[in-house]
XYZ file of N, CA and C in Angstrom:
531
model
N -39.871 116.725 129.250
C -39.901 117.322 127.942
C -38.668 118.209 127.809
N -37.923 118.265 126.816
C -36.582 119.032 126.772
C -37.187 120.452 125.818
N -36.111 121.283 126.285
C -36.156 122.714 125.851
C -35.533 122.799 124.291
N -36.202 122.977 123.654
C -35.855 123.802 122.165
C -34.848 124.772 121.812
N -33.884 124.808 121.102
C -33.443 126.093 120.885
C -34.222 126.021 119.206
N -35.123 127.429 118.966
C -35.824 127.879 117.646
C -34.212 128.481 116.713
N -34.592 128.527 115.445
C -33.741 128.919 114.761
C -34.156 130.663 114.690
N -33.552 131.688 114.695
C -33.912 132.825 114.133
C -33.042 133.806 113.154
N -34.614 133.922 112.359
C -33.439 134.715 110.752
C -34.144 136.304 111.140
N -33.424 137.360 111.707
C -33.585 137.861 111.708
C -34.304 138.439 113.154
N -35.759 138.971 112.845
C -36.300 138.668 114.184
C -37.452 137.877 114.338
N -37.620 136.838 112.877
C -38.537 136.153 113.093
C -38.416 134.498 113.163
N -39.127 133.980 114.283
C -38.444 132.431 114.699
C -39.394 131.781 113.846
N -37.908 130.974 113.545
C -38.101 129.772 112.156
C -38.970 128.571 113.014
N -40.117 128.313 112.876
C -40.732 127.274 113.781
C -40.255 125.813 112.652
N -40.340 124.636 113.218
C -40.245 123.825 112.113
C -40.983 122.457 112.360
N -41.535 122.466 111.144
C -43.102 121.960 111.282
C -43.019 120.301 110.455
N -43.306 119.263 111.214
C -43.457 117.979 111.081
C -44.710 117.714 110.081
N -44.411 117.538 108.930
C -45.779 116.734 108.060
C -45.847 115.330 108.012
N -47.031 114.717 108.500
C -47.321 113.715 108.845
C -48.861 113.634 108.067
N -48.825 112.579 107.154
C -49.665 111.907 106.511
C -50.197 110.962 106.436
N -51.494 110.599 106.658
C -52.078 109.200 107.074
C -53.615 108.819 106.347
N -53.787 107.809 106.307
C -55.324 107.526 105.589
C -55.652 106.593 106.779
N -56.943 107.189 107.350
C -58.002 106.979 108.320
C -59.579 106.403 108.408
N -60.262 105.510 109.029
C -61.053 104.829 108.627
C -62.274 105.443 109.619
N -63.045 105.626 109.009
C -64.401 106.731 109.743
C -65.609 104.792 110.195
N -65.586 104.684 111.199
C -66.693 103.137 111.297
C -67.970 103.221 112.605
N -69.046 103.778 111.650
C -70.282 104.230 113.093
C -70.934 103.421 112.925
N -71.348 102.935 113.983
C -72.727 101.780 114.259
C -73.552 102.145 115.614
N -74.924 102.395 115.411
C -75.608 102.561 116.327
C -75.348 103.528 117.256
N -74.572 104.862 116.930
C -74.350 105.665 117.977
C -72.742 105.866 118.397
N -72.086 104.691 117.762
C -70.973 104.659 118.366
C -69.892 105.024 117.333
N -68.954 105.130 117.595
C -67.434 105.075 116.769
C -66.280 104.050 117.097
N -65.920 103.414 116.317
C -64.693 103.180 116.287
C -63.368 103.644 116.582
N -62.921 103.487 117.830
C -61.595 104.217 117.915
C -60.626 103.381 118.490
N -59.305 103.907 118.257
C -58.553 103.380 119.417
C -57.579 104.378 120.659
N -57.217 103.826 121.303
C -56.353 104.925 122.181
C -55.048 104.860 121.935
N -54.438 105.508 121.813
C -53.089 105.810 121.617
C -52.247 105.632 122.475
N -50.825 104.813 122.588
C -49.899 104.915 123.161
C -48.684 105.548 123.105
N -48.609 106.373 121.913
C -47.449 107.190 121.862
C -47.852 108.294 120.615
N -46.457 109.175 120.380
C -47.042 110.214 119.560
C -47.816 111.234 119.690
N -47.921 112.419 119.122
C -48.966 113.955 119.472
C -50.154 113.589 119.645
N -51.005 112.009 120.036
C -52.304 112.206 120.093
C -52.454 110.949 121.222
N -51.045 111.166 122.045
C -50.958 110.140 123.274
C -52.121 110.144 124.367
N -52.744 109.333 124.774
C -53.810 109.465 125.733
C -54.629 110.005 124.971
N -55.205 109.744 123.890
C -56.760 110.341 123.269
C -56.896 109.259 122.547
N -58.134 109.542 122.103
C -59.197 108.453 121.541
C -58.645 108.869 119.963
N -58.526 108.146 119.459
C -58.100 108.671 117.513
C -58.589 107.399 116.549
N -59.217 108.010 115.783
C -59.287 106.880 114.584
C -58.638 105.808 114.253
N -58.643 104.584 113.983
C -57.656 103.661 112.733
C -56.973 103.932 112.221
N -55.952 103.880 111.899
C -55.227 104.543 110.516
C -53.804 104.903 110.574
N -52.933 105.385 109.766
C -52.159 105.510 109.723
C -51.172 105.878 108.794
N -49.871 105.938 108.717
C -49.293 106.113 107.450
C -48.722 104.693 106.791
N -48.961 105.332 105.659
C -48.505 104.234 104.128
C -47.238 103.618 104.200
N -46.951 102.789 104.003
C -45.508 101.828 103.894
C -45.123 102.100 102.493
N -43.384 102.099 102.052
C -43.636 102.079 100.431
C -44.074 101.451 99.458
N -44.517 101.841 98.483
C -45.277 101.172 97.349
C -46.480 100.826 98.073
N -46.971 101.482 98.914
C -48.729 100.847 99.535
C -49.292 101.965 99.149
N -50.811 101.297 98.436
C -51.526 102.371 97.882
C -52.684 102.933 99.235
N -53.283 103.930 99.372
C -54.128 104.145 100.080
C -55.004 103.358 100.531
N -55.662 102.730 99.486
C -56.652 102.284 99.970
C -55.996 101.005 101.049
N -54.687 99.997 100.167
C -54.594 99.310 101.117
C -54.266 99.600 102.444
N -52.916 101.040 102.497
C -52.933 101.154 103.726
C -54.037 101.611 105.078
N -55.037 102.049 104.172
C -56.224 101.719 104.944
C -56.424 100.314 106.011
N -57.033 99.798 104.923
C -57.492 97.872 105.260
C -56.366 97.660 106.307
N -54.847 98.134 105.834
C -53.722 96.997 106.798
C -54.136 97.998 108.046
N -54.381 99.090 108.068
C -53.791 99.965 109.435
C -54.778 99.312 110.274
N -56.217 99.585 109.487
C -57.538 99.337 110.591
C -57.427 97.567 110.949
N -56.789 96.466 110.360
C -56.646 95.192 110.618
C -55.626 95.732 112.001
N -54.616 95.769 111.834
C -53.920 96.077 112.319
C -54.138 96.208 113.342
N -54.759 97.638 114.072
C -55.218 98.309 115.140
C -56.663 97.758 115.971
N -57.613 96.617 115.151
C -58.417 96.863 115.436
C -59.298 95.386 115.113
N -58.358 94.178 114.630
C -58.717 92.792 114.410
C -59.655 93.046 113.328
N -60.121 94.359 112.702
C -61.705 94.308 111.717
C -60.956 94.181 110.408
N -61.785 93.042 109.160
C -61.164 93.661 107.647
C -62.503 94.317 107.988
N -62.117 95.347 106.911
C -63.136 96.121 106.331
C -63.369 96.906 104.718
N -64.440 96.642 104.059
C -64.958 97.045 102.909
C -64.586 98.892 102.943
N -64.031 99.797 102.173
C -64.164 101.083 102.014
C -65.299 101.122 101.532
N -66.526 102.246 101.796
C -67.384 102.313 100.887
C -67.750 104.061 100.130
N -66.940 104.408 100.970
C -66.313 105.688 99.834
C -65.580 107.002 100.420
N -64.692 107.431 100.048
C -63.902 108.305 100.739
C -64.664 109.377 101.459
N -64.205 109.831 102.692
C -65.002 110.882 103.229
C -64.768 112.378 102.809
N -63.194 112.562 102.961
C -63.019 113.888 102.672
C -61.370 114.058 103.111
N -60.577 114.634 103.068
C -59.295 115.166 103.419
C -59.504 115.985 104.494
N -58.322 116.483 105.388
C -58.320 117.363 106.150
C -56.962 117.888 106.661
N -56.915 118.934 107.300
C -55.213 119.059 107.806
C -55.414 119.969 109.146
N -54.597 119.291 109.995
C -54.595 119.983 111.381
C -52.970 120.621 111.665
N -52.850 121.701 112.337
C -51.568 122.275 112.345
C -51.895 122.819 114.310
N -50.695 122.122 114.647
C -50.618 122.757 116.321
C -48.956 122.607 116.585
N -49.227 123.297 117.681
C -47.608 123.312 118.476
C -47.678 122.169 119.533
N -46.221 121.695 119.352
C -46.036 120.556 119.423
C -44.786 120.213 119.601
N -44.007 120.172 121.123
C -42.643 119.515 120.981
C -42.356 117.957 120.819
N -42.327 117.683 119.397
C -42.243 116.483 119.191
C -41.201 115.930 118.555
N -40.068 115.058 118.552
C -39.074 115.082 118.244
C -37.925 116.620 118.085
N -37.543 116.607 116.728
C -37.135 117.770 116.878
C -37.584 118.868 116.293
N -39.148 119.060 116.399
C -39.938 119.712 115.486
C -40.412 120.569 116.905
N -41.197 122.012 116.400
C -41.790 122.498 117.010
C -43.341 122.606 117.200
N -43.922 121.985 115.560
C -45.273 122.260 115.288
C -45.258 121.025 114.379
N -46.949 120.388 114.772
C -47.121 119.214 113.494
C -48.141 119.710 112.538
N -47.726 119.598 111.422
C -48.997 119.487 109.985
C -49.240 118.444 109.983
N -50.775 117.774 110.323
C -50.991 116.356 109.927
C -52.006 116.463 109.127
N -51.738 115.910 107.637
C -52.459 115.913 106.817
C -53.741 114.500 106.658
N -54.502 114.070 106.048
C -55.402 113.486 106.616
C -56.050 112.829 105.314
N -56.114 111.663 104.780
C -57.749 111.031 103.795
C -58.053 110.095 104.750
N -59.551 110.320 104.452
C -60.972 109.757 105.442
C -61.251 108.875 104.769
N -61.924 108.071 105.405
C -62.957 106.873 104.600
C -63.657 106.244 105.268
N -65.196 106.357 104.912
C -65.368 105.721 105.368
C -65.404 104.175 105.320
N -65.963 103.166 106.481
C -65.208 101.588 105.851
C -66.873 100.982 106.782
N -66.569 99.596 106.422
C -67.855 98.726 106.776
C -67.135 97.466 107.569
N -67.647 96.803 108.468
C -67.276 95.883 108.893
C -67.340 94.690 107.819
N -66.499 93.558 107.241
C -66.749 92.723 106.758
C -66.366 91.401 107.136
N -65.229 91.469 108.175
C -64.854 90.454 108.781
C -64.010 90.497 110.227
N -63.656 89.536 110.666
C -63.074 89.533 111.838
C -63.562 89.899 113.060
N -62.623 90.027 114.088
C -63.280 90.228 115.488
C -62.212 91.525 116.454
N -62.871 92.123 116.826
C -62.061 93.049 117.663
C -61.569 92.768 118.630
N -60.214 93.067 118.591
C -58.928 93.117 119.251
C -59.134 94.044 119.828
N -59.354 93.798 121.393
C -59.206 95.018 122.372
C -57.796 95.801 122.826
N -56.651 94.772 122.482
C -55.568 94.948 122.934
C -54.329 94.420 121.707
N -54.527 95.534 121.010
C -53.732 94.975 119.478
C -52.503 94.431 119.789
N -51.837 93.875 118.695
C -50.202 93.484 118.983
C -49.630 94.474 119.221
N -48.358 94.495 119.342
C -47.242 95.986 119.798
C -46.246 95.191 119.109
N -45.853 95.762 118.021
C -44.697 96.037 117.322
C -44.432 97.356 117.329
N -42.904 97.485 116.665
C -42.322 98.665 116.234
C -43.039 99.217 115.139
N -44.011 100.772 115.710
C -44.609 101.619 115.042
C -45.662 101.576 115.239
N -46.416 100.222 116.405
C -47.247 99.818 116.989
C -48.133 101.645 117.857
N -48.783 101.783 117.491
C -49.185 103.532 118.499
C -50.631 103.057 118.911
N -51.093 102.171 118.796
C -52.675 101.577 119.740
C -52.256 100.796 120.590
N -53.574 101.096 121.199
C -53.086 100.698 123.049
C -54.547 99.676 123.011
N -55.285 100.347 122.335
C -56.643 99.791 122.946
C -57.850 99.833 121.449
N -58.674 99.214 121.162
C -59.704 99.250 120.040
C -60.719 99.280 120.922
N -61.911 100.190 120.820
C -63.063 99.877 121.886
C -64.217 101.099 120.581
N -65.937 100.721 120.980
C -66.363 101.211 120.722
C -67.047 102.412 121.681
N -67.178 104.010 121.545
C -67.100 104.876 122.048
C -68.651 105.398 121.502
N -69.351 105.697 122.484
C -70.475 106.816 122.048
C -69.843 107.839 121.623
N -70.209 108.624 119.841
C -69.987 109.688 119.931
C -70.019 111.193 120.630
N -71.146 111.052 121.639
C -71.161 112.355 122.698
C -70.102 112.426 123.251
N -69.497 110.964 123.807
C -68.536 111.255 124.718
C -67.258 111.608 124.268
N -66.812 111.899 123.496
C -65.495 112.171 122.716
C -65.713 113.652 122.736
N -64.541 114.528 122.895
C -64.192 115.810 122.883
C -63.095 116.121 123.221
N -62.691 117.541 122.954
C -61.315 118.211 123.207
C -60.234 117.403 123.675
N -60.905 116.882 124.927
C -60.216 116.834 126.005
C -59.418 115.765 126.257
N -60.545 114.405 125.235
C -59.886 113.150 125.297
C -59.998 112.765 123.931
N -59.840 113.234 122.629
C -59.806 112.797 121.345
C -59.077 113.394 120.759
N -58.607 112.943 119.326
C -57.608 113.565 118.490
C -58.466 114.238 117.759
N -57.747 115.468 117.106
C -58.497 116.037 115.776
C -59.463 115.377 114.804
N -58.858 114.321 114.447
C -58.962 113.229 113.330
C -60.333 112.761 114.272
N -60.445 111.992 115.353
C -61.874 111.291 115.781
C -62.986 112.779 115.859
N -62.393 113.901 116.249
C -63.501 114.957 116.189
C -63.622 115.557 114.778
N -63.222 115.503 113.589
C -63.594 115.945 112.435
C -64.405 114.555 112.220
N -63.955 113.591 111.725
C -65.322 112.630 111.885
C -66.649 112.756 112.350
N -66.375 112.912 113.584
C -67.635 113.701 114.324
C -68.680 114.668 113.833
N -67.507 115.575 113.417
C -68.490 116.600 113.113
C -68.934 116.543 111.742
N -68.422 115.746 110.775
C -68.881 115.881 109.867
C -70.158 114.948 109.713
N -69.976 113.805 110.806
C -71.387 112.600 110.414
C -72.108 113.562 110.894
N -72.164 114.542 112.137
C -73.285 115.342 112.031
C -73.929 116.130 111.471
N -73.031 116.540 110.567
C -73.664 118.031 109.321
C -74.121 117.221 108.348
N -73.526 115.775 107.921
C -74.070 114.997 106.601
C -73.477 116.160 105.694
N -72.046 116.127 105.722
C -71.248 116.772 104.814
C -69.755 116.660 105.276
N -68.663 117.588 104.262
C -67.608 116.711 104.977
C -66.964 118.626 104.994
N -66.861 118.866 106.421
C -65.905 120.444 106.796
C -64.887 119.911 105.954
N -64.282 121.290 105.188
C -62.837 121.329 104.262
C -62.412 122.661 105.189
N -62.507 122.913 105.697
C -61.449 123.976 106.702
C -60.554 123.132 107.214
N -59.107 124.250 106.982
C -58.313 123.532 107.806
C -58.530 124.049 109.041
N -57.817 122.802 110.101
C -57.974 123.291 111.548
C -56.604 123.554 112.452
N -56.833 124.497 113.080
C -55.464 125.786 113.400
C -55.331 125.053 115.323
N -54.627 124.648 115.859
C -54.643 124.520 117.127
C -54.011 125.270 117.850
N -54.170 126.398 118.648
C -53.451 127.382 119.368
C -52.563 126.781 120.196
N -53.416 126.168 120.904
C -52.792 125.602 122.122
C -52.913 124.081 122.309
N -52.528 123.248 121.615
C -52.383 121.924 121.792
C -51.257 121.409 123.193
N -52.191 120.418 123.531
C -50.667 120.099 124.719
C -50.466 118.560 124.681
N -49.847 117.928 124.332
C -49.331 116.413 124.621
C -49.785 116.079 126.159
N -50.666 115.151 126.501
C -51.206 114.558 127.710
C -50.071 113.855 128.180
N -50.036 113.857 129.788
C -49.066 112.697 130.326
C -50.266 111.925 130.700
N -50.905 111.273 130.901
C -52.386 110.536 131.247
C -53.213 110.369 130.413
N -53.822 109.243 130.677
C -55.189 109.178 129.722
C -56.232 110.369 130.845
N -56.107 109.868 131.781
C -57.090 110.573 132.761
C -56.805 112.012 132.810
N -55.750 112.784 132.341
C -55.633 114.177 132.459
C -56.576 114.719 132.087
């Protein structure tokens, strides 16, 4: 990981913060979630939702459908948005210090296809793996923001609008870390 030089105006350091925007597909059956694992990017080695960011001229909803095809061999039906969200942590990631990742949910239905355990890898390709996950087992330690706001919201049967503040985020070298 390389060392930063921060900008400073004065005596307060200019942090500079990556916004990253994506529409994400919420898919529970019987206990489980839909996820995939990540191969690159601030949510490397964790379990994270479908999804992704928009291509130009792609509307949400489709970039929905393409991301979760994409990542995960499933089409799938939206059957109604879940909620927005935004996570903010520190983060040496490119040449940023901190990411804002902003967030629309949805949830989606299986309607066709078959899961791809081991998606294609193209350029921009960031899944490693599609698998279904008991929700207990997902936490801190091995999930992204995005698969634990899901979480918590199928459990309240409501959708948290707090944003969420990460003190201490750390980029994994391992899945197993």
């Amino acid at each position: 990981m390389r060392i930063m030089q921060l900008e400073k105006v004065g005596e307060y350091r200019m942090d500079r913060y990556d916004r990253a925007f994506g529409v994400y597909g919420i898919c529970i059956q019987d206990g489980e979630i839909l996820v995939i694992r990540k191969n690159r990017g601030p949510y490397i080695h964790r379990f994270d939702l479908p999804g992704g960011q928009l291509e130009h001229g792609e509307t949400l909803v489709d970039a929905m459908q393409r991301e979760f095809l994409e990542e995960t061999g499933f089409e799938v039906n939206i059957t109604k948005q879940a909620g927005t969200a935004d996570f903010q942590y520190p983060c040496l990631w490119k040449e940023f210090t901190h990411v804002h990742h902003i967030a629309v949910f949805y949830h989606v239905v299986i309607k066709g296809g078959e899961l791809i355990h081991m998606p294609s890898q193209f350029e921009g390709q960031d899944a490693a793996e599609a698998l279904w996950i008991p929700m207990e087992k997902l936490d801190k330690n091995n999930a992204s923001p995005l698969a634990l706001k899901a979480i918590e919201a199928h459990s309240l049967s409501a959708w948290p609008h707090q944003p969420e503040v990460y003190d201490s985020w750390k980029l994994k070298k391992t899945f197993e870390e």
